[in-house]
Structures are given as C-alpha cells and as structure tokens.
C-alpha positions as a Python dict, from the first residue, in 0.01 Angstrom:
ca = {
    (1, 'T'): (0, 0, 0),
    (2, 'D'): (369, -66, -33),
    (3, 'P'): (449, -436, -12),
    (4, 'I'): (780, -402, 176),
    (5, 'L'): (602, -175, 434),
    (6, 'R'): (335, -446, 469),
    (7, 'A'): (573, -720, 499),
    (8, 'S'): (765, -545, 782),
    (9, 'M'): (447, -471, 938),
    (10, 'D'): (357, -880, 897),
    (11, 'G'): (687, -923, 1080),
    (12, 'A'): (617, -714, 1382),
    (13, 'G'): (311, -871, 1404),
    (14, 'A'): (475, -1196, 1415),
    (15, 'L'): (713, -1100, 1671),
    (16, 'I'): (453, -936, 1894),
    (17, 'R'): (282, -1272, 1878),
    (18, 'L'): (587, -1474, 1988),
    (19, 'R'): (663, -1218, 2293),
    (20, 'P'): (461, -1475, 2516),
    (21, 'R'): (681, -1760, 2424),
    (22, 'W'): (997, -1567, 2461),
    (23, 'L'): (896, -1446, 2788),
    (24, 'N'): (784, -1757, 2918),
    (25, 'E'): (1118, -1913, 2835),
    (26, 'L'): (1319, -1644, 2992),
    (27, 'R'): (1129, -1694, 3311),
    (28, 'H'): (1191, -2109, 3288),
    (29, 'L'): (1583, -2046, 3222),
    (30, 'A'): (1611, -1779, 3507),
    (31, 'Y'): (1424, -2028, 3755),
    (32, 'A'): (1683, -2303, 3612),
    (33, 'M'): (1954, -2089, 3662),
    (34, 'L'): (1887, -1997, 4022),
    (35, 'G'): (1793, -2371, 4090),
    (36, 'T'): (2113, -2495, 3955),
    (37, 'S'): (2319, -2219, 4121),
    (38, 'A'): (2127, -2377, 4456),
    (39, 'S'): (2186, -2725, 4367),
    (40, 'Q'): (2539, -2688, 4313),
    (41, 'R'): (2549, -2459, 4633),
    (42, 'V'): (2694, -2156, 4478),
    (43, 'L'): (2433, -1982, 4681),
    (44, 'F'): (2512, -2081, 4991),
    (45, 'T'): (2884, -1949, 4970),
    (46, 'D'): (2763, -1599, 5045),
    (47, 'P'): (2465, -1547, 5250),
    (48, 'A'): (2401, -1210, 5159),
    (49, 'L'): (2368, -1346, 4802),
    (50, 'A'): (2114, -1627, 4886),
    (51, 'S'): (1919, -1373, 5083),
    (52, 'S'): (1885, -1142, 4779),
    (53, 'V'): (1804, -1389, 4577),
    (54, 'C'): (1524, -1493, 4808),
    (55, 'R'): (1412, -1130, 4852),
    (56, 'A'): (1383, -1110, 4473),
    (57, 'V'): (1218, -1440, 4447),
    (58, 'L'): (952, -1336, 4706),
    (59, 'S'): (870, -998, 4577),
    (60, 'N'): (551, -971, 4395),
    (61, 'L'): (446, -1339, 4452),
    (62, 'E'): (84, -1242, 4445),
    (63, 'H'): (100, -1137, 4082),
    (64, 'I'): (228, -1497, 3965),
    (65, 'E'): (15, -1717, 3785),
    (66, 'H'): (-47, -2063, 3918),
    (67, 'R'): (130, -2247, 3623),
    (68, 'H'): (429, -2027, 3671),
    (69, 'M'): (421, -2079, 4081),
    (70, 'N'): (452, -2430, 3981),
    (71, 'T'): (763, -2382, 3767),
    (72, 'L'): (909, -2174, 4056),
    (73, 'L'): (848, -2434, 4320),
    (74, 'K'): (982, -2709, 4119),
    (75, 'Q'): (1288, -2544, 3933),
    (76, 'F'): (1416, -2303, 4237),
    (77, 'V'): (1247, -2349, 4577),
    (78, 'E'): (1293, -2736, 4595),
    (79, 'P'): (1675, -2747, 4485),
    (80, 'Y'): (1711, -2422, 4714),
    (81, 'V'): (1580, -2590, 5050),
    (82, 'M'): (1713, -2956, 4973),
    (83, 'S'): (2078, -2817, 4857),
    (84, 'C'): (2106, -2601, 5167),
    (85, 'P'): (2373, -2712, 5408),
    (86, 'V'): (2207, -2809, 5692),
    (87, 'P'): (2412, -2582, 5947),
    (88, 'Q'): (2288, -2277, 5766),
    (89, 'L'): (1930, -2403, 5722),
    (90, 'T'): (1797, -2156, 5983),
    (91, 'Q'): (1980, -1858, 5851),
    (92, 'L'): (1871, -1942, 5474),
    (93, 'V'): (1587, -2117, 5432),
    (94, 'T'): (1384, -1963, 5709),
    (95, 'P'): (1345, -1645, 5560),
    (96, 'L'): (1225, -1818, 5215),
    (97, 'L'): (980, -2041, 5370),
    (98, 'A'): (799, -1842, 5614),
    (99, 'P'): (654, -1605, 5384),
    (100, 'L'): (655, -1887, 5130),
    (101, 'L'): (466, -2093, 5345),
    (102, 'T'): (179, -1819, 5437),
    (103, 'H'): (153, -1726, 5072),
    (104, 'M'): (96, -2074, 4916),
    (105, 'L'): (-138, -2154, 5215),
    (106, 'Q'): (-371, -1864, 5108),
    (107, 'R'): (-321, -1957, 4737),
    (108, 'I'): (-444, -2302, 4789),
    (109, 'S'): (-716, -2237, 5010),
    (110, 'F'): (-842, -1974, 4750),
    (111, 'I'): (-802, -2191, 4445),
    (112, 'W'): (-991, -2482, 4585),
    (113, 'S'): (-1267, -2264, 4757),
    (114, 'P'): (-1570, -2274, 4500),
    (115, 'Q'): (-1716, -1949, 4685),
    (116, 'A'): (-1420, -1736, 4626),
    (117, 'A'): (-1381, -1856, 4260),
    (118, 'L'): (-1766, -1786, 4220),
    (119, 'Q'): (-1724, -1435, 4396),
    (120, 'A'): (-1421, -1380, 4216),
    (121, 'K'): (-1627, -1453, 3874),
    (122, 'Q'): (-1901, -1247, 3982),
    (123, 'Q'): (-1721, -942, 4051),
    (124, 'A'): (-1516, -966, 3715),
    (125, 'Q'): (-1838, -975, 3540),
    (126, 'M'): (-1968, -688, 3710),
    (127, 'G'): (-1678, -481, 3611),
    (128, 'M'): (-1575, -463, 3990),
    (129, 'A'): (-1213, -512, 4112),
    (130, 'V'): (-1133, -777, 4343),
    (131, 'P'): (-981, -656, 4610),
    (132, 'V'): (-907, -973, 4814),
    (133, 'Q'): (-710, -1154, 4570),
    (134, 'P'): (-517, -1046, 4262),
    (135, 'A'): (-590, -1119, 3877),
    (136, 'A'): (-317, -1371, 3841),
    (137, 'W'): (-524, -1601, 4131),
    (138, 'S'): (-845, -1559, 3919),
    (139, 'P'): (-1076, -1851, 3777),
    (140, 'E'): (-936, -1777, 3422),
    (141, 'G'): (-588, -1786, 3514),
    (142, 'G'): (-344, -1707, 3253),
    (143, 'L'): (-623, -1813, 2998),
    (144, 'V'): (-726, -1443, 2939),
    (145, 'L'): (-376, -1374, 2780),
    (146, 'H'): (-421, -1612, 2529),
    (147, 'E'): (-762, -1491, 2423),
    (148, 'A'): (-611, -1161, 2399),
    (149, 'A'): (-369, -1279, 2172),
    (150, 'G'): (-627, -1410, 1916),
    (151, 'T'): (-637, -1763, 2046),
    (152, 'A'): (-989, -1870, 2163),
    (153, 'V'): (-1026, -2139, 2434),
    (154, 'E'): (-1377, -2334, 2484),
    (155, 'D'): (-1505, -2343, 2807),
    (156, 'H'): (-1488, -2717, 2842),
    (157, 'V'): (-1134, -2675, 2755),
    (158, 'R'): (-1059, -2364, 2981),
    (159, 'D'): (-1217, -2584, 3230),
    (160, 'L'): (-992, -2878, 3198),
    (161, 'I'): (-680, -2634, 3179),
    (162, 'Q'): (-773, -2477, 3502),
    (163, 'E'): (-822, -2791, 3704),
    (164, 'K'): (-514, -2924, 3568),
    (165, 'I'): (-322, -2639, 3656),
    (166, 'K'): (-501, -2602, 4010),
    (167, 'R'): (-415, -2988, 4081),
    (168, 'E'): (-51, -2951, 3935),
    (169, 'L'): (6, -2662, 4182),
    (170, 'T'): (-146, -2855, 4471),
    (171, 'R'): (55, -3169, 4421),
    (172, 'T'): (383, -3006, 4396),
    (173, 'Y'): (319, -2818, 4713),
    (174, 'V'): (206, -3101, 4894),
    (175, 'S'): (493, -3305, 4753),
    (176, 'L'): (713, -3040, 4872),
    (177, 'L'): (563, -2996, 5214),
    (178, 'G'): (656, -3346, 5245),
    (179, 'A'): (1021, -3335, 5146),
    (180, 'W'): (1068, -2982, 5332),
    (181, 'L'): (896, -3153, 5672),
    (182, 'A'): (1171, -3456, 5630),
    (183, 'L'): (911, -3687, 5575),
    (184, 'S'): (1095, -3812, 5248),
    (185, 'G'): (1402, -3724, 5056),
    (186, 'D'): (1760, -3615, 5100),
    (187, 'L'): (1679, -3380, 5367),
    (188, 'S'): (1563, -3635, 5609),
    (189, 'K'): (1909, -3773, 5569),
    (190, 'A'): (2077, -3477, 5607),
    (191, 'F'): (1883, -3409, 5956),
    (192, 'I'): (2022, -3751, 6068),
    (193, 'N'): (2338, -3689, 5965),
    (194, 'Y'): (2374, -3386, 6121),
    (195, 'Q'): (2222, -3488, 6489),
    (196, 'G'): (2450, -3802, 6460),
    (197, 'D'): (2758, -3550, 6392),
    (198, 'A'): (2650, -3319, 6675),
    (199, 'K'): (2658, -3608, 6959),
}
C-alpha cells in the first residue's frame, strides 16, 4: 500500500482515539462556563436566560454517566444555586432543583441498590434491554466505552473505579444538599441577611 495513504489512515485513527478526550474537555468547559456565568450572576440578569439554561441542563439527565453528573453538580448546579439572588430563589432555583432532586434520589437509590445492579447486569448478559434505568446508570458506567476504544479494564480495577465514582457522586450530592438546605455555606448567611432585611 501507499505509505502516504497509510500515514493518513494512522492519523485518522489517532484522531478517532482522541475524540472521547476532546468531548470530555468540551463538556467540562461548558459546565465551567455556565458555572462561572452563574457565580458572577450574569445568568440572573435575565430570568428567561436562566430558565433556558436550566431546561437545557435538565434535558436528558438520565443519559448522563455518574462521573459526568458529579461534574455537572460541582461545576454548574452548585454555583447556580449558591449565587442566585435571594429574592429570585423561588423563581429561578425551584424549577431546577425540583426535577434534579427527584432524579438524583432515583439515581442514588439505584446505584446503591445491590438488587438493581445485579438485575441490570443479568439482563445485560442475557441481551435484554434494561427498561427501568438507562445504560449510563449501568454497573459498568462509562468503562464500556474505554474497552471499545481498545483499553481493557481488569475486573478488580473496574470494581474499584465503579466504587470510587459511586462514592464521589454520593458525597457531592450530600454536601450540596447540606449547602442547599442552608445547613452550611454562604446560602445560610444569605437567608439570615434576607430575613433581617425583611424585618
């Protein structure tokens, strides 16, 4: 075969292998940009813009892998809720948190349920679709994608990674719940100041 053609094919293969990294970075940058615009209160100047961003973030939550959900919570949802002006909390935060909290309760319950994980694994082994929960919540999570790209993951390493991802997501969610419920952080100060101003 022609060496130039072979080199171009090898280059295309390298680009294809780099695509998941590029998409991952793109996702992180998008979440960081949204989080920065929330923490600088740019999103809150126009309630229609904030509502549009929330609807976009909430669309297809069931297809986000646990590791990416963790990033979404840390980089966008936390700054959005914590930076929202107190008079606008009901208008701008409730439409985000109501579906998100329901979704996260289902997700956390599912990933910590040994029966659900075992059932999903058995259904996947039998080639059956898992109707209750999406593939992103599967016991394998995103590790299947890495194996498809040619990077094998050993069983004990897979179990450690899955456990780490599960614990990180739960830890992030619980710490954010504490902040959102004004048990810690700047939100409690905002509520105190807001109630003090109202007197």
